[in-house]
């Protein structure tokens, strides 16, 4: 027999009802699932069942997030070296980035999964695999300089308040990773916004600085002089189209590369894991609002008005939000039709928040949370329309 | 999909024991009319429905009642008859020819069917219960195709039976004020020959497009048609046989399929035949699952079981109980899935379907697979929530009564929620409640 299987079989007895570890049975199950699919068979019709499990569904999302994580490590290192005036070299940068990023990821998993275990033991629900995705998403949307204790606090808030108080996965209507992020944003604005948080400090020993100030593209745009072109300002700050698309600029850890998000989105759509309806809605919403503002732009209006709409897709974590956050199926509407509208409205709101409320440049984060709240309402409308199309059968 | 039965038909000899399984007939409340040890002839009543004593169920064999098996709460699981050696006693019924049928009143015809013990072949939507004989249905649906894996192929059981089928359709024409809709898929139209020419409706798409409820959902124009009746093509042949020949039908064509079945083909067997006659248990390992009926709707039985009255197939599939090592990371070349998360999407070979759950029970993650596959465009995930919350108004509005109990939603659900079973239970409960109200 497979030795790993033997190990799990041997340990299984400790988690049986009545044994000291019985309450941790969901934890045991989730660990076992890493290695083994369940041997359970159906008790009733339909006798065969689909090979797809929730575990696999979630695992695929995590898989597509890994490139963002590795790129994030590299980019954090790159930006820090740039700021410190060090010559860029691949391995030291990656190592530095990993040293900055991995602790945040580990903290996120420890606390996210930890809370899940606690709640699964108390409320006797199984470990929801969603938490593995949440714990991966969360660090990727943090600034690299986030203090560890804040990361711990944020993920705890996200999992506990964003999810568990509503009854756990499936009943939560907010995206837990974003809830945690938004909490930090409002509770600790100093560490979460401004120009100084997006670049990790690479200490070279001699001229140790406390913080490196490098504006993100979102912050650069409003600084465009009146009548100037926002795109030009961006380019002048070193953020030309290619840089923005590839993601070599200071930003949240894993959210900067539009290219990797695009790949992730395409793969997830092809696999049928992400809803293309939401993504199409998002993109159309952003472009439509962007064009509308272009039309309204005058010489005195804020620079955001005249920004080429496509740029909205490249900056401020839009791509990451679109690919991985809006497509969270639980916090999105639960009908196909409403998902288009949901995406479209998120797109519109994202642009509007960026333009009209420069205090919150992270438009997409707030837009998604806001629409999470309204998703049930959209569903109600969609279901109402569907019911009206049916020939009643009561 | 591995396991399709071949078209060959083997006529099997009369078995020693034959059974009728009352608790496999949905909705009815059986009242026994025989006791263990009683002699019975073919066509002698074995039990009736307490709800309507005209609904009689007649013995498919002559001999003695050997055993009556009871289930929980005194439900009658099986009435087993030891068949008499040699000639079995038989009760004859009046004959009916075309002219006789044409001249007959509807009430008389119904009386004949009730007396002949074959009222059960007719069922009324939406609950799939035996219909009320006093009610005139707006439409009768007759389905020939067999898209659920694996049922007898229409080209096999209808071979040389076109005349009988035509007679059956005329009988149905007498029963309804509306149309008799005979449907099958385009392929069987070509294969069926003269019977194919009688089709009035062609269905497209995979299972369960051939379910009468799914067909009705697509062709109905108003709410009154929700109460249409339906008969399966194979059952209609039994009905026509009874009226035409005045004898209780005792045989039907049964398909044996499934990845683990030793011999996969069609058989001509007695109604209520023992399953061991259809598949030799000696050629199996003993862990396989015996499914009477199709893979998605049938019920689990064993080598000791019998064919149910409505069932026309036996599927034997591997139970597949060993946990899969690294299931999570298996690219899945041979793993059947509705989703696109397995390489089996690109695999042209037939796949083996076992009985493994392939996952654990989880909360709904709103993947909407269930809504995508539902043939009557319900939103199963929402109906499920409404049922748990006991929001009767809401789940009826969402179309619970349109549900054809096909099981696809539960098949695709990655959270392994028992959607279809929940719907079936809720529909039965609602049907009981409605019946109570009427009384
Ligand atoms: S709800 Fe499920 S069982 Fe009912 S018709 Fe739809 S897919 Fe089939
Ligand atoms: S298939 Fe299952 S998990 Fe997916 S939406 Fe339907 S009920 Fe929810």
CSV table of N, CA and C in Angstrom, one decimal, chain A residues 50 52 54 57 272-278 327-340 342 379 382-383 386, chain B residues 338-339 363-375 377-383 385 408-415 417 419:
chain,number,residue,atom,x,y,z
A,50,UNK,N,-19.5,13.7,-11.4
A,50,UNK,CA,-18.5,14.5,-12.1
A,50,UNK,C,-17.2,14.3,-11.4
A,52,UNK,N,-15.0,16.5,-11.1
A,52,UNK,CA,-14.5,17.8,-10.6
A,52,UNK,C,-15.0,17.9,-9.1
A,54,UNK,N,-14.6,20.7,-5.6
A,54,UNK,CA,-14.3,22.1,-5.2
A,54,UNK,C,-12.8,22.3,-5.0
A,57,UNK,N,-11.2,22.8,-8.3
A,57,UNK,CA,-11.7,24.2,-8.8
A,57,UNK,C,-10.8,25.3,-8.2
A,272,UNK,N,-13.1,27.0,-17.8
A,272,UNK,CA,-14.5,27.2,-17.4
A,272,UNK,C,-14.6,27.5,-15.9
A,273,UNK,N,-13.4,27.9,-15.3
A,273,UNK,CA,-13.5,28.2,-13.9
A,273,UNK,C,-13.9,29.7,-13.6
A,274,UNK,N,-13.4,30.6,-14.4
A,274,UNK,CA,-13.8,32.0,-14.3
A,274,UNK,C,-14.9,32.3,-15.3
A,275,UNK,N,-15.8,33.1,-14.8
A,275,UNK,CA,-17.0,33.5,-15.7
A,275,UNK,C,-16.6,34.5,-16.7
A,276,UNK,N,-16.6,34.1,-18.0
A,276,UNK,CA,-16.2,35.1,-19.0
A,276,UNK,C,-17.2,36.3,-19.0
A,277,UNK,N,-18.4,36.0,-18.6
A,277,UNK,CA,-19.4,37.1,-18.6
A,277,UNK,C,-19.0,38.2,-17.7
A,278,UNK,N,-18.5,37.9,-16.5
A,278,UNK,CA,-18.1,39.0,-15.6
A,278,UNK,C,-16.9,39.8,-16.3
A,327,UNK,N,-14.2,37.7,-10.5
A,327,UNK,CA,-14.7,36.4,-10.9
A,327,UNK,C,-14.9,35.4,-9.8
A,328,UNK,N,-14.7,35.9,-8.5
A,328,UNK,CA,-15.0,35.0,-7.4
A,328,UNK,C,-16.5,34.7,-7.5
A,329,UNK,N,-16.8,33.4,-7.7
A,329,UNK,CA,-18.2,33.1,-8.1
A,329,UNK,C,-19.2,33.3,-6.9
A,330,UNK,N,-18.7,33.2,-5.7
A,330,UNK,CA,-19.6,33.2,-4.5
A,330,UNK,C,-20.0,34.6,-4.3
A,331,UNK,N,-19.1,35.6,-4.4
A,331,UNK,CA,-19.5,37.0,-4.1
A,331,UNK,C,-20.1,37.7,-5.3
A,332,UNK,N,-20.0,37.1,-6.5
A,332,UNK,CA,-20.6,37.6,-7.7
A,332,UNK,C,-22.1,37.2,-7.7
A,333,UNK,N,-22.9,37.8,-8.6
A,333,UNK,CA,-24.3,37.3,-8.7
A,333,UNK,C,-24.3,35.8,-9.1
A,334,UNK,N,-25.4,35.2,-8.8
A,334,UNK,CA,-25.5,33.7,-9.1
A,334,UNK,C,-26.4,33.4,-10.3
A,335,UNK,N,-26.5,34.4,-11.2
A,335,UNK,CA,-27.2,34.1,-12.5
A,335,UNK,C,-26.3,34.6,-13.6
A,336,UNK,N,-26.4,34.0,-14.7
A,336,UNK,CA,-25.5,34.4,-15.8
A,336,UNK,C,-25.8,35.8,-16.3
A,337,UNK,N,-27.0,36.2,-16.4
A,337,UNK,CA,-27.4,37.5,-17.0
A,337,UNK,C,-26.9,38.6,-16.0
A,338,UNK,N,-27.1,38.4,-14.7
A,338,UNK,CA,-26.7,39.4,-13.8
A,338,UNK,C,-25.2,39.6,-13.7
A,339,UNK,N,-24.5,38.6,-14.2
A,339,UNK,CA,-23.0,38.7,-14.1
A,339,UNK,C,-22.5,39.7,-15.1
A,340,UNK,N,-23.1,39.8,-16.3
A,340,UNK,CA,-22.7,40.8,-17.2
A,340,UNK,C,-22.9,42.2,-16.6
A,342,UNK,N,-23.2,43.0,-13.5
A,342,UNK,CA,-22.3,43.1,-12.3
A,342,UNK,C,-20.9,43.6,-12.8
A,379,UNK,N,-29.3,39.7,-8.8
A,379,UNK,CA,-29.9,38.4,-9.0
A,379,UNK,C,-31.4,38.4,-8.9
A,382,UNK,N,-32.7,39.5,-12.1
A,382,UNK,CA,-32.5,38.5,-13.2
A,382,UNK,C,-33.5,37.3,-13.0
A,383,UNK,N,-33.6,36.9,-11.8
A,383,UNK,CA,-34.5,35.8,-11.5
A,383,UNK,C,-35.9,36.2,-11.8
A,386,UNK,N,-36.5,36.0,-15.4
A,386,UNK,CA,-36.6,34.6,-15.8
A,386,UNK,C,-37.9,34.0,-15.5
B,338,UNK,N,-18.0,17.1,-16.8
B,338,UNK,CA,-18.8,18.1,-17.6
B,338,UNK,C,-17.9,19.3,-17.8
B,339,UNK,N,-17.1,19.6,-16.7
B,339,UNK,CA,-16.3,20.8,-16.8
B,339,UNK,C,-15.1,20.7,-17.7
B,363,UNK,N,-20.2,23.7,0.6
B,363,UNK,CA,-21.3,24.8,0.3
B,363,UNK,C,-21.2,25.0,-1.2
B,364,UNK,N,-22.4,25.5,-1.7
B,364,UNK,CA,-22.5,25.9,-3.1
B,364,UNK,C,-21.5,27.0,-3.4
B,365,UNK,N,-20.7,26.8,-4.5
B,365,UNK,CA,-19.7,27.9,-4.9
B,365,UNK,C,-20.2,28.7,-6.1
B,366,UNK,N,-21.5,28.5,-6.4
B,366,UNK,CA,-22.1,29.3,-7.5
B,366,UNK,C,-21.4,29.1,-8.8
B,367,UNK,N,-20.9,27.9,-9.1
B,367,UNK,CA,-20.2,27.7,-10.4
B,367,UNK,C,-21.2,27.7,-11.6
B,368,UNK,N,-22.5,27.5,-11.2
B,368,UNK,CA,-23.6,27.5,-12.2
B,368,UNK,C,-23.6,26.4,-13.2
B,369,UNK,N,-22.8,25.4,-12.9
B,369,UNK,CA,-22.8,24.2,-13.8
B,369,UNK,C,-24.2,23.6,-13.8
B,370,UNK,N,-24.9,23.6,-12.7
B,370,UNK,CA,-26.2,23.0,-12.6
B,370,UNK,C,-27.2,23.7,-13.5
B,371,UNK,N,-27.1,25.0,-13.4
B,371,UNK,CA,-28.0,25.8,-14.3
B,371,UNK,C,-27.7,25.6,-15.7
B,372,UNK,N,-26.5,25.4,-16.1
B,372,UNK,CA,-26.1,25.2,-17.5
B,372,UNK,C,-26.7,23.9,-18.0
B,373,UNK,N,-26.8,22.8,-17.2
B,373,UNK,CA,-27.2,21.5,-17.7
B,373,UNK,C,-28.7,21.3,-17.6
B,374,UNK,N,-29.4,22.1,-16.8
B,374,UNK,CA,-30.8,21.7,-16.6
B,374,UNK,C,-31.6,21.8,-17.9
B,375,UNK,N,-32.3,20.8,-18.2
B,375,UNK,CA,-33.0,20.8,-19.5
B,375,UNK,C,-34.2,21.7,-19.5
B,377,UNK,N,-34.3,24.6,-17.9
B,377,UNK,CA,-33.8,26.0,-17.5
B,377,UNK,C,-34.2,26.4,-16.1
B,378,UNK,N,-34.1,25.5,-15.2
B,378,UNK,CA,-34.3,25.9,-13.8
B,378,UNK,C,-32.9,26.5,-13.3
B,379,UNK,N,-33.0,27.1,-12.1
B,379,UNK,CA,-31.7,27.5,-11.5
B,379,UNK,C,-31.6,26.6,-10.3
B,380,UNK,N,-31.1,25.4,-10.5
B,380,UNK,CA,-31.1,24.4,-9.4
B,380,UNK,C,-30.5,24.9,-8.1
B,381,UNK,N,-29.4,25.7,-8.2
B,381,UNK,CA,-28.8,26.1,-6.9
B,381,UNK,C,-29.8,27.0,-6.1
B,382,UNK,N,-30.6,27.8,-6.8
B,382,UNK,CA,-31.5,28.7,-6.1
B,382,UNK,C,-32.7,27.9,-5.6
B,383,UNK,N,-33.2,27.0,-6.4
B,383,UNK,CA,-34.3,26.2,-6.0
B,383,UNK,C,-33.9,25.4,-4.7
B,385,UNK,N,-31.8,26.2,-2.4
B,385,UNK,CA,-31.8,27.1,-1.3
B,385,UNK,C,-33.2,27.4,-0.8
B,408,UNK,N,-29.0,15.4,-13.7
B,408,UNK,CA,-27.8,16.0,-14.3
B,408,UNK,C,-27.2,17.0,-13.4
B,409,UNK,N,-28.1,17.8,-12.7
B,409,UNK,CA,-27.6,18.8,-11.8
B,409,UNK,C,-26.7,18.2,-10.7
B,410,UNK,N,-27.2,17.2,-10.1
B,410,UNK,CA,-26.4,16.5,-9.0
B,410,UNK,C,-25.1,15.9,-9.6
B,411,UNK,N,-25.2,15.4,-10.9
B,411,UNK,CA,-24.0,14.8,-11.5
B,411,UNK,C,-22.9,15.9,-11.6
B,412,UNK,N,-23.2,17.1,-12.1
B,412,UNK,CA,-22.2,18.0,-12.4
B,412,UNK,C,-21.7,18.8,-11.2
B,413,UNK,N,-22.4,18.8,-10.1
B,413,UNK,CA,-22.1,19.7,-9.0
B,413,UNK,C,-20.8,19.4,-8.3
B,414,UNK,N,-19.8,20.3,-8.4
B,414,UNK,CA,-18.5,20.1,-7.7
B,414,UNK,C,-18.6,20.0,-6.2
B,415,UNK,N,-19.6,20.6,-5.7
B,415,UNK,CA,-19.8,20.6,-4.2
B,415,UNK,C,-20.6,19.4,-3.8
B,417,UNK,N,-23.6,18.4,-4.0
B,417,UNK,CA,-24.9,18.7,-3.3
B,417,UNK,C,-25.9,17.7,-3.9
B,419,UNK,N,-28.7,17.6,-5.3
B,419,UNK,CA,-29.7,18.5,-5.8
B,419,UNK,C,-30.9,17.7,-6.3
